[in-house]
Amino acid sequence: VKPRTMARVGELAGAKWTKSTCGLCSIGCGVEVASIDGELRGIRGRSDHPVNLGRLGPKGLGQWQANAHPSRGTTPRLRGPEGGWSECSWDAAMTRVAREIDDAISMHGPGAVAFYNSGQLLLEEYYTLSKIARAGLGTPNIDSNTRLCTATVAESLVASFGADGPPGSFADFEAADCIVLFGHNAAEQSTVLWMRIMAAKSGPRPPKIIAIDPRRTATAAAADLHLAVRPGTNIALINGILRQLIHKRWFDRAFIQANTVGFEELARTVEPYSPAKVEELTGVPASKLETAAEWIGTSPAVVSTCLQGVYQSHQATATACAVNTMHLLMGKIGKPGCAPFQFAGQPSSMNTRETGADGAYPGYRNWANPTHMKDLAKRWNVPVELLGKKPVTAPEIFEQCFEGQIRVLVVLGTNPAASFPDRDRTLAALRNVFLVVMDPFMDTETAALADVYLPTAMWGEKTGCMTNAERRCNLVEKVIEPPGEAKSDLEILVDLSRRLNLVDKSGAPLIQYSSPAEAFEDWKACSAGTIPDYSGMSYKMLAERGGVQWPCNKEHPDGTERLYVDPTFPTAPELVEGALKDFQTGHAHTPHEYKAIAPDGGRARLLTVAFEEPLDTVDASFPFVAISGRQVYHWHTRTKTAKVPELAEAAPRGFVAIFARDATKLGIEDGDMVRIVARRGQVIAPAKVGENVPEGVVFIPFHYGDLALDASADAIAPDLADPVSKQPVQKYSAVRIERVDGRDRWWREP
Ligand code: SF4
């Protein structure tokens, strides 16, 4: 993608350069954005930004071109009785939205309204949405598309440490002696972080890299050790590593005794996972497992990461917790080069969790803790009865839409019609409600179903914050005006709160601010004293420093590089963010039950469980396993990246990667069209025959939701979810491969 983008950068004489932050992924690279006469013209990395030091990946380099795409919405639209859309004024659109919400609540109660949001908006927007939904309308139906991507992150951090919040810093990757990537194709997903890892690799203290992935990805190819784990067997592998650490005495007894609970049970649980047994279960040779455990156990500093290979699998939360356990066992946390990174994926998915726009409450408050809820009610000056409602997850929201309990659904900055599993039921659910879609683009599969479409400003057209995967809050600056009449999500939400006449206990408007800076101040006050404490930050400070890591307050005026340095963990009943849940059933301990099992003295939990076979079983009718993943050129359903010519050209359409020997047996050649049939759906796409998927496995990139081609990896996902995080299983589907007539006429070797 470089030549054309760089040529455009060369045409930038006289451009105005504005400092900002990349809006594509959770790395949060600092950028400078070029504009001429109110149009975006180019981008470059900020050499003074601590995250990227001038580097950018292909998505970051190309993103500015999506802003001017002709599919941008410029005026609100209403669907008429005949089914067609017509343009309308903002007043007409917002009057209709407010009336539908009012009617739904007066007839069916607050639970008749739901919000499904994103990891792409700004902190100030999530916070305002959370306040409107929880304190204004009193609906518990608010969740984010992070349910599909990193809901497991929060659950695992709460289970292991007591609260959400990644403990480490990106600087730990440079300080580590060993980096372990569990189901994280960092070279394609976290491009600039991968560049930092590669730079460390060629430095004076090169870390050993271990990649755990069924595929030989670019990451696995560059790693020192690739453990090609059989899909669906992550936890067996990690249990094997934990057993080796215990058997070889590569653990820190003093740390375990002072700071953790559960060692005996852990040792019992992992004992059956000998290297030979792990080889039998996972396909990873015993010698490789032993080497991995030795590197992890004997390296003074170890960083690990998890991503979708862990989170979108069955036993997801348990697996992520087992990785946390690995660090606790060795006392390798809260020190330079030592951290488990349960990775955020989207650029602002951290903010959805911090502000309570997903299934959490703002400031990592515990919805079941009356003291936390009283505190929040006091700060918002609203009746406490509005709060403390059990959070509802996105799958439950869509189910309630399908069943008719939810009457109005507002979708902000995300595209569930293309990305949510079980597409037929999701489409039926979206058609069964009054659907309001707030999105910069009119051409998404979800916008096409909207009763009201509200055009929104996107990255580069509004100001606010995004917090990256190392807790660094970055400022995203407005560079140009949005097209036509499009407005920021914040402006729309503030307008909605006024039209709904949402007030606090004194009768004053619930949302008393209108600008992003004022919203940030309101959030600072809400977060003060909580774990994600932003109270010491200001926009000026963020702009000058290239982001600040929370907590930032009087005690930590410059922010905080690492959590759990002391280490005290917030697992006490009065501090914990959520109840410990059963890994098999998802059952949450009641507050009373939790008191009985809460660790004393701020200790963390050493957690794992026994391996269970995936439920979507391989048999004679479905003899292969389909897995899904990413390509470096695209982000999620390509709403933005498909609109960047270089990225679209580099990876134009979906495919199915098939192992060469499997393809030969089935008489399939490169470029032949194939049908991948699962128990619940099918995918038709051209075959890409090669060696980077293992025998018996097919790989489908998950970006392509094109209904005409029927190439959506989600179409074949089983109807299964992790019991704790409710994150759908999208990494394991039993399938068969059928050759269909014809070849892909566009096919060329990608
Ligand atoms: S790594 Fe992420 S934040 Fe950095 S340039 Fe690439 S997409 Fe943007």
XYZ file of N, CA and C in Angstrom, residues 50-251:
606
model
N 4.893 8.558 22.303
C 5.552 7.420 22.960
C 5.113 6.056 22.444
N 3.950 5.972 21.826
C 3.473 4.660 21.374
C 4.170 4.219 20.090
N 4.263 5.115 19.121
C 4.711 4.658 17.794
C 5.989 5.308 17.294
N 6.447 6.392 17.927
C 7.687 7.063 17.516
C 7.746 7.236 15.992
N 6.661 7.650 15.412
C 6.620 7.947 13.978
C 6.113 6.818 13.114
N 6.052 5.604 13.652
C 5.626 4.487 12.799
C 4.109 4.503 12.591
N 3.674 3.987 11.449
C 2.254 3.714 11.222
C 2.132 2.441 10.400
N 1.050 1.728 10.580
C 0.785 0.541 9.770
C -0.082 0.899 8.575
N -0.377 -0.079 7.708
C -1.128 0.228 6.488
C -2.523 0.780 6.755
N -3.219 0.265 7.763
C -4.562 0.772 8.035
C -4.480 2.219 8.515
N -3.504 2.476 9.388
C -3.342 3.841 9.894
C -2.983 4.816 8.787
N -2.157 4.364 7.858
C -1.749 5.246 6.755
C -2.900 5.566 5.811
N -3.800 4.595 5.652
C -4.844 4.787 4.637
C -6.121 5.414 5.154
N -6.316 5.450 6.485
C -7.646 5.716 7.038
C -8.286 7.031 6.598
N -7.480 8.061 6.382
C -8.044 9.382 6.085
C -8.861 9.391 4.797
N -8.613 8.420 3.914
C -9.315 8.431 2.629
C -10.772 8.004 2.748
N -11.115 7.324 3.856
C -12.501 6.876 4.013
C -13.445 8.042 4.288
N -12.903 9.135 4.862
C -13.784 10.250 5.250
C -14.549 10.839 4.069
N -13.885 10.879 2.906
C -14.509 11.551 1.761
C -15.266 10.588 0.856
N -15.507 9.378 1.324
C -16.160 8.397 0.456
C -17.600 8.819 0.144
N -18.053 8.570 -1.085
C -19.418 8.997 -1.445
C -20.523 8.340 -0.626
N -20.227 7.249 0.063
C -21.288 6.608 0.859
C -21.480 7.276 2.218
N -20.757 8.362 2.478
C -20.995 9.084 3.734
C -22.418 9.639 3.758
N -23.056 9.489 4.909
C -24.373 10.080 5.068
C -24.242 11.572 5.343
N -25.082 12.362 4.700
C -25.004 13.812 4.887
C -26.290 14.416 5.432
N -27.378 13.669 5.342
C -28.647 14.163 5.901
C -29.383 13.021 6.590
N -30.139 13.318 7.647
C -30.933 12.260 8.280
C -31.963 11.704 7.295
N -32.353 10.461 7.538
C -33.345 9.836 6.669
C -34.388 9.102 7.498
N -35.597 9.152 7.009
C -36.707 8.448 7.664
C -37.291 7.440 6.690
N -37.640 6.283 7.203
C -38.291 5.304 6.322
C -39.795 5.589 6.292
N -40.328 5.667 5.091
C -41.749 5.971 4.946
C -42.598 4.714 4.985
N -43.929 4.875 4.950
C -44.830 3.718 5.029
C -44.633 2.741 3.874
N -44.152 3.230 2.727
C -43.935 2.333 1.576
C -42.627 1.559 1.698
N -41.846 1.887 2.689
C -40.586 1.176 2.875
C -39.375 1.927 2.374
N -39.583 2.985 1.601
C -38.440 3.729 1.068
C -37.939 4.766 2.076
N -36.707 5.198 1.883
C -36.125 6.233 2.733
C -36.381 7.595 2.118
N -36.575 8.591 2.964
C -36.567 9.949 2.416
C -35.755 10.840 3.344
N -35.079 11.801 2.722
C -34.294 12.733 3.520
C -35.238 13.571 4.370
N -34.765 13.992 5.533
C -35.606 14.827 6.380
C -34.716 15.758 7.192
N -35.342 16.651 7.921
C -34.565 17.574 8.755
C -34.125 16.838 10.027
N -33.109 17.392 10.688
C -32.705 16.824 11.982
C -33.873 16.873 12.962
N -34.627 17.967 12.905
C -35.728 18.100 13.857
C -36.753 16.979 13.657
N -37.076 16.710 12.381
C -38.067 15.656 12.115
C -37.524 14.300 12.572
N -36.261 14.029 12.283
C -35.683 12.724 12.648
C -35.629 12.552 14.160
N -35.137 13.587 14.858
C -34.962 13.456 16.305
C -36.314 13.457 17.033
N -37.278 14.210 16.493
C -38.623 14.188 17.087
C -39.183 12.771 17.027
N -38.973 12.138 15.867
C -39.484 10.768 15.694
C -38.779 9.789 16.646
N -37.452 9.908 16.753
C -36.705 9.003 17.638
C -37.176 9.178 19.082
N -37.282 10.436 19.516
C -37.701 10.701 20.902
C -39.114 10.176 21.136
N -39.984 10.341 20.154
C -41.367 9.879 20.333
C -41.421 8.351 20.451
N -40.659 7.662 19.600
C -40.660 6.190 19.656
C -40.134 5.700 21.012
N -39.072 6.360 21.514
C -38.523 5.954 22.819
C -39.533 6.233 23.927
N -40.110 7.423 23.895
C -41.121 7.789 24.902
C -42.277 6.797 24.898
N -42.800 6.510 23.694
C -43.950 5.599 23.592
C -43.594 4.211 24.103
N -42.399 3.730 23.705
C -42.000 2.373 24.122
C -41.916 2.292 25.633
N -41.339 3.333 26.250
C -41.174 3.295 27.713
C -42.510 3.454 28.408
N -43.356 4.368 27.908
C -44.628 4.545 28.622
C -45.515 3.310 28.487
N -45.390 2.571 27.380
C -46.246 1.382 27.223
C -45.636 0.118 27.824
N -44.299 0.005 27.747
C -43.680 -1.280 28.116
C -42.583 -1.159 29.172
N -42.279 0.041 29.607
C -41.225 0.216 30.614
C -39.864 0.456 29.979
N -38.876 0.857 30.816
C -37.558 1.221 30.275
C -36.854 0.091 29.549
N -37.192 -1.150 29.895
C -36.549 -2.299 29.257
C -36.934 -2.459 27.798
N -37.868 -1.639 27.320
C -38.275 -1.736 25.908
C -37.325 -0.976 24.989
N -36.333 -0.307 25.576
C -35.370 0.460 24.781
C -33.976 -0.110 25.005
N -33.206 -0.193 23.921
C -31.854 -0.758 24.034
C -30.876 0.038 23.175
N -29.618 -0.026 23.576
C -28.534 0.632 22.833
C -27.439 -0.386 22.567
N -27.015 -0.450 21.324
C -25.901 -1.331 20.962
C -24.839 -0.455 20.321
N -23.700 -0.345 20.983
C -22.704 0.616 20.510
C -21.420 -0.084 20.104
N -20.292 0.545 20.290
C -19.149 0.252 19.454
C -17.841 0.334 20.229
N -16.753 0.027 19.541
C -15.428 0.320 20.070
C -14.762 1.388 19.227
N -15.582 2.159 18.498
C -15.066 3.126 17.529
C -15.395 4.576 17.889
N -16.234 4.785 18.915
C -16.628 6.152 19.262
C -15.584 6.755 20.194
N -15.930 7.867 20.815
C -14.996 8.557 21.705
C -15.471 8.423 23.154
N -14.536 8.509 24.079
C -14.848 8.341 25.502
C -16.047 9.188 25.913
N -16.048 10.453 25.495
C -17.089 11.386 25.912
C -18.464 10.935 25.417
N -18.468 10.263 24.262
C -19.732 9.797 23.683
C -20.246 8.570 24.431
N -19.340 7.633 24.722
C -19.769 6.461 25.504
C -20.283 6.892 26.873
N -19.569 7.816 27.496
C -19.950 8.238 28.843
C -21.354 8.849 28.820
N -21.602 9.701 27.837
C -22.905 10.355 27.735
C -23.999 9.328 27.454
N -23.697 8.384 26.582
C -24.665 7.324 26.282
C -24.976 6.514 27.544
N -23.926 6.165 28.288
C -24.105 5.376 29.508
C -24.980 6.130 30.511
N -24.733 7.425 30.636
C -25.501 8.243 31.596
C -26.968 8.346 31.164
N -27.176 8.537 29.862
C -28.558 8.636 29.360
C -29.299 7.319 29.582
N -28.644 6.208 29.194
C -29.326 4.908 29.290
C -29.598 4.542 30.741
N -28.564 4.664 31.582
C -28.697 4.162 32.952
C -29.419 5.146 33.868
N -28.975 6.421 33.836
C -29.525 7.385 34.800
C -30.711 8.152 34.238
N -30.835 8.212 32.913
C -31.942 8.950 32.312
C -33.135 8.047 32.062
N -32.925 6.988 31.296
C -34.031 6.104 30.936
C -34.205 4.955 31.922
N -33.126 4.592 32.603
C -33.213 3.472 33.554
C -33.268 2.117 32.873
N -32.748 2.041 31.629
C -32.727 0.734 30.969
C -31.389 0.038 31.215
N -31.425 -1.257 31.487
C -30.161 -1.995 31.614
C -29.657 -2.480 30.258
N -30.436 -2.219 29.196
C -30.115 -2.783 27.880
C -29.106 -1.920 27.145
N -27.869 -2.018 27.535
C -26.824 -1.276 26.837
C -25.586 -2.169 26.787
N -25.136 -2.414 25.580
C -23.919 -3.212 25.414
C -23.231 -2.754 24.137
N -22.052 -3.295 23.961
C -21.192 -2.823 22.884
C -20.759 -4.006 22.026
N -20.277 -3.690 20.818
C -19.782 -4.786 19.976
C -18.494 -5.393 20.541
N -17.985 -4.831 21.620
C -16.859 -5.485 22.295
C -17.288 -6.854 22.839
N -18.609 -7.082 22.911
C -19.091 -8.407 23.310
C -18.579 -9.476 22.337
N -18.366 -9.070 21.075
C -17.882 -10.019 20.069
C -16.369 -10.086 20.057
N -15.723 -9.147 20.747
C -14.280 -9.108 20.556
C -13.496 -9.172 21.853
N -13.842 -8.387 22.853
C -12.989 -8.430 24.044
C -13.776 -8.428 25.359
N -15.035 -8.905 25.319
C -15.787 -9.016 26.577
C -15.052 -9.943 27.542
N -14.352 -10.925 26.981
C -13.618 -11.876 27.810
C -12.483 -11.195 28.577
N -11.937 -10.138 27.991
C -10.849 -9.412 28.655
C -11.301 -8.968 30.038
N -12.426 -8.245 30.055
C -12.913 -7.697 31.323
C -13.224 -8.813 32.304
N -13.911 -9.844 31.823
C -14.294 -10.934 32.733
C -13.064 -11.613 33.332
N -12.033 -11.808 32.507
C -10.856 -12.524 33.025
C -10.084 -11.659 34.016
N -10.015 -10.358 33.742
C -9.288 -9.485 34.668
C -10.033 -9.361 35.997
N -11.369 -9.304 35.908
C -12.163 -9.250 37.145
C -11.979 -10.545 37.932
N -12.037 -11.677 37.235
C -11.931 -12.965 37.938
C -10.552 -13.134 38.589
N -9.496 -12.779 37.869
C -8.145 -13.012 38.395
C -7.736 -11.957 39.417
N -8.004 -10.669 39.061
C -7.431 -9.579 39.864
C -8.473 -8.772 40.639
N -9.763 -8.953 40.319
C -10.806 -8.218 41.024
C -11.408 -7.093 40.220
N -10.687 -6.580 39.221
C -11.228 -5.481 38.417
C -10.604 -5.508 37.030
N -11.320 -4.914 36.108
C -10.838 -4.725 34.741
C -9.607 -3.801 34.774
N -8.913 -3.696 33.651
C -7.767 -2.794 33.547
C -6.488 -3.572 33.284
N -5.892 -3.393 32.088
C -4.658 -4.124 31.791
C -3.509 -3.652 32.675
N -2.785 -4.573 33.289
C -1.753 -4.161 34.261
C -0.525 -3.494 33.651
N -0.159 -3.836 32.399
C 1.163 -3.447 31.898
C 1.185 -2.243 30.981
N 2.366 -2.016 30.424
C 2.610 -0.932 29.475
C 3.282 -1.517 28.239
N 3.142 -0.819 27.100
C 3.809 -1.312 25.897
C 5.332 -1.344 26.086
N 5.848 -0.488 26.961
C 7.294 -0.496 27.218
C 7.751 -1.858 27.743
N 6.813 -2.617 28.315
C 7.168 -3.943 28.821
C 7.594 -4.894 27.708
N 7.114 -4.642 26.489
C 7.527 -5.516 25.381
C 9.023 -5.354 25.105
N 9.518 -4.133 25.281
C 10.954 -3.919 25.061
C 11.788 -4.421 26.244
N 11.179 -4.463 27.422
C 11.920 -4.897 28.612
C 11.841 -6.411 28.824
N 11.037 -7.104 28.027
C 10.816 -8.540 28.253
C 11.953 -9.387 27.679
N 12.159 -10.536 28.302
C 13.098 -11.530 27.764
C 12.359 -12.591 26.963
N 11.067 -12.679 27.222
C 10.256 -13.667 26.501
C 8.870 -13.063 26.280
N 8.385 -13.158 25.047
C 7.050 -12.635 24.717
C 6.219 -13.807 24.210
N 5.061 -13.997 24.844
C 4.207 -15.136 24.491
C 2.904 -14.599 23.907
N 2.613 -14.964 22.672
C 1.428 -14.447 21.983
C 0.407 -15.578 21.854
N -0.627 -15.521 22.679
C -1.668 -16.558 22.667
C -2.797 -16.119 21.733
N -2.923 -16.778 20.604
C -4.038 -16.452 19.693
C -4.042 -14.998 19.282
N -2.877 -14.405 19.147
C -2.758 -12.987 18.814
C -1.810 -12.854 17.627
N -2.393 -12.636 16.460
C -1.605 -12.473 15.243
C -1.133 -11.019 15.185
N -0.160 -10.702 16.026
C 0.230 -9.303 16.248
C 0.719 -8.624 14.971
N 1.355 -9.385 14.090
C 1.893 -8.770 12.871
C 0.781 -8.188 12.006
N -0.413 -8.778 12.067
C -1.507 -8.281 11.233
C -2.502 -7.436 12.017
N -2.635 -7.721 13.305
C -3.634 -6.986 14.101
C -3.045 -5.753 14.777
N -1.851 -5.869 15.304
C -1.283 -4.791 16.129
C 0.027 -4.345 15.469
N -0.097 -3.832 14.257
C 1.060 -3.672 13.367
C 2.216 -2.915 14.007
N 1.919 -1.797 14.629
C 3.007 -0.969 15.153
C 3.609 -1.582 16.419
N 2.785 -2.223 17.226
C 3.340 -2.945 18.377
C 4.282 -4.040 17.871
N 3.879 -4.694 16.798
C 4.724 -5.737 16.208
C 6.053 -5.150 15.717
N 5.983 -3.934 15.148
C 7.233 -3.276 14.728
C 8.133 -3.040 15.941
N 7.522 -2.662 17.060
C 8.322 -2.452 18.280
C 8.943 -3.769 18.746
N 8.156 -4.842 18.652
C 8.687 -6.153 19.062
C 9.839 -6.548 18.139
N 9.654 -6.319 16.838
C 10.716 -6.669 15.881
C 11.964 -5.803 16.106
N 11.752 -4.540 16.476
C 12.898 -3.669 16.762
C 13.641 -4.196 17.992
N 12.893 -4.621 19.009
C 13.530 -5.194 20.204
C 14.280 -6.466 19.835
N 13.720 -7.203 18.887
C 14.329 -8.466 18.449
C 15.697 -8.213 17.813
N 15.838 -7.058 17.157
C 17.160 -6.793 16.564
C 18.026 -5.916 17.470
N 17.609 -5.716 18.707
C 18.399 -4.914 19.636
C 19.382 -5.751 20.431
N 19.996 -5.169 21.458
C 21.030 -5.876 22.217
C 20.500 -7.012 23.103
N 19.188 -6.942 23.485
C 18.623 -7.998 24.352
C 17.403 -8.599 23.672
N 17.610 -9.326 22.582
C 16.437 -9.792 21.838
C 15.577 -10.750 22.662
N 14.277 -10.470 22.764
C 13.408 -11.403 23.495
C 13.124 -12.642 22.651
N 12.887 -13.754 23.335
C 12.406 -14.953 22.624
C 10.902 -14.763 22.401
N 10.446 -15.127 21.219
C 9.021 -14.968 20.921
C 8.390 -16.342 20.724
N 7.282 -16.553 21.436
C 6.519 -17.804 21.294
C 5.151 -17.433 20.731
N 4.783 -18.030 19.607
C 3.458 -17.779 19.021
C 2.616 -19.040 19.150
N 1.421 -18.880 19.693
C 0.504 -20.017 19.848
C -0.681 -19.767 18.924
N -0.763 -20.512 17.852
C -1.767 -20.257 16.818
C -1.863 -21.495 15.942
N -3.066 -21.923 15.571
C -3.154 -23.086 14.673
C -2.501 -22.817 13.317
N -2.534 -21.570 12.879
C -2.011 -21.238 11.538
C -0.569 -20.789 11.618
N 0.134 -20.956 10.500
C 1.457 -20.359 10.395
C 1.255 -18.932 9.864
N 0.882 -18.062 10.754
C 0.647 -16.660 10.403
C 1.999 -15.959 10.212
N 1.937 -14.702 9.786
C 3.173 -13.917 9.686
C 3.841 -13.840 11.057
N 3.028 -13.736 12.098
C 3.559 -13.689 13.468
C 4.257 -15.004 13.815
N 3.579 -16.106 13.517
C 4.146 -17.423 13.846
C 5.435 -17.663 13.060
N 5.454 -17.195 11.801
C 6.638 -17.421 10.964
C 7.856 -16.685 11.516
N 7.618 -15.545 12.169
C 8.742 -14.757 12.693
C 9.116 -15.156 14.116
N 8.283 -15.985 14.745
C 8.527 -16.339 16.151
C 9.695 -17.319 16.272
N 10.295 -17.374 17.464
C 11.348 -18.359 17.717
C 10.755 -19.743 17.925
N 9.513 -19.754 18.389
C 8.854 -21.037 18.644
C 7.376 -20.888 18.286
N 6.909 -21.764 17.398
C 5.496 -21.739 17.022
C 4.834 -23.000 17.556
N 3.857 -22.814 18.438
C 3.084 -23.955 18.929
C 1.774 -23.975 18.141
N 1.714 -24.869 17.152
C 0.535 -24.921 16.267
C -0.556 -25.745 16.944
N -1.208 -25.121 17.872
C -2.208 -25.801 18.706
C -3.424 -26.169 17.847
N -3.967 -27.342 18.105
C -5.191 -27.748 17.388
C -6.327 -26.808 17.815
N -7.168 -26.347 16.864
C -8.228 -25.426 17.278
C -9.066 -25.994 18.419
N -9.421 -25.115 19.342
C -10.303 -25.519 20.438
C -9.610 -26.150 21.626
N -8.279 -26.156 21.630
C -7.586 -26.852 22.736
C -6.651 -25.925 23.520
N -6.898 -24.621 23.459
C -6.002 -23.658 24.125
C -5.732 -24.003 25.580
N -6.802 -24.318 26.300
C -6.613 -24.434 27.752
C -5.810 -25.683 28.111
N -5.893 -26.716 27.291
C -5.070 -27.901 27.541
C -3.593 -27.521 27.429
N -3.290 -26.701 26.431
C -1.897 -26.280 26.239
C -1.413 -25.431 27.421
N -2.236 -24.479 27.831
C -1.810 -23.589 28.919
C -1.715 -24.369 30.229
N -2.634 -25.295 30.426
C -2.519 -26.141 31.627
C -1.209 -26.920 31.612
N -0.814 -27.355 30.418
C 0.464 -28.067 30.305
C 1.635 -27.171 30.681
N 1.579 -25.923 30.268
C 2.654 -24.980 30.638
C 2.644 -24.750 32.152
N 1.450 -24.561 32.719
C 1.358 -24.331 34.173
C 1.915 -25.530 34.937
N 1.607 -26.733 34.464
C 2.112 -27.937 35.135
C 3.644 -27.978 35.085
N 4.204 -27.644 33.929
C 5.662 -27.645 33.818
C 6.277 -26.626 34.782
N 5.659 -25.440 34.869
C 6.187 -24.409 35.776
C 6.203 -24.926 37.217
N 5.144 -25.668 37.571
C 5.070 -26.186 38.947
C 6.070 -27.334 39.143
N 6.079 -28.274 38.190
C 6.973 -29.435 38.339
C 8.441 -29.034 38.356
N 8.796 -28.049 37.553
C 10.202 -27.645 37.453
C 10.573 -26.586 38.496
N 9.595 -26.228 39.345
C 9.821 -25.217 40.393
C 10.147 -23.841 39.806
N 9.583 -23.581 38.611
C 9.778 -22.255 38.021
C 8.650 -21.346 38.493
N 8.462 -21.273 39.796
C 7.439 -20.370 40.336
C 8.032 -19.639 41.528
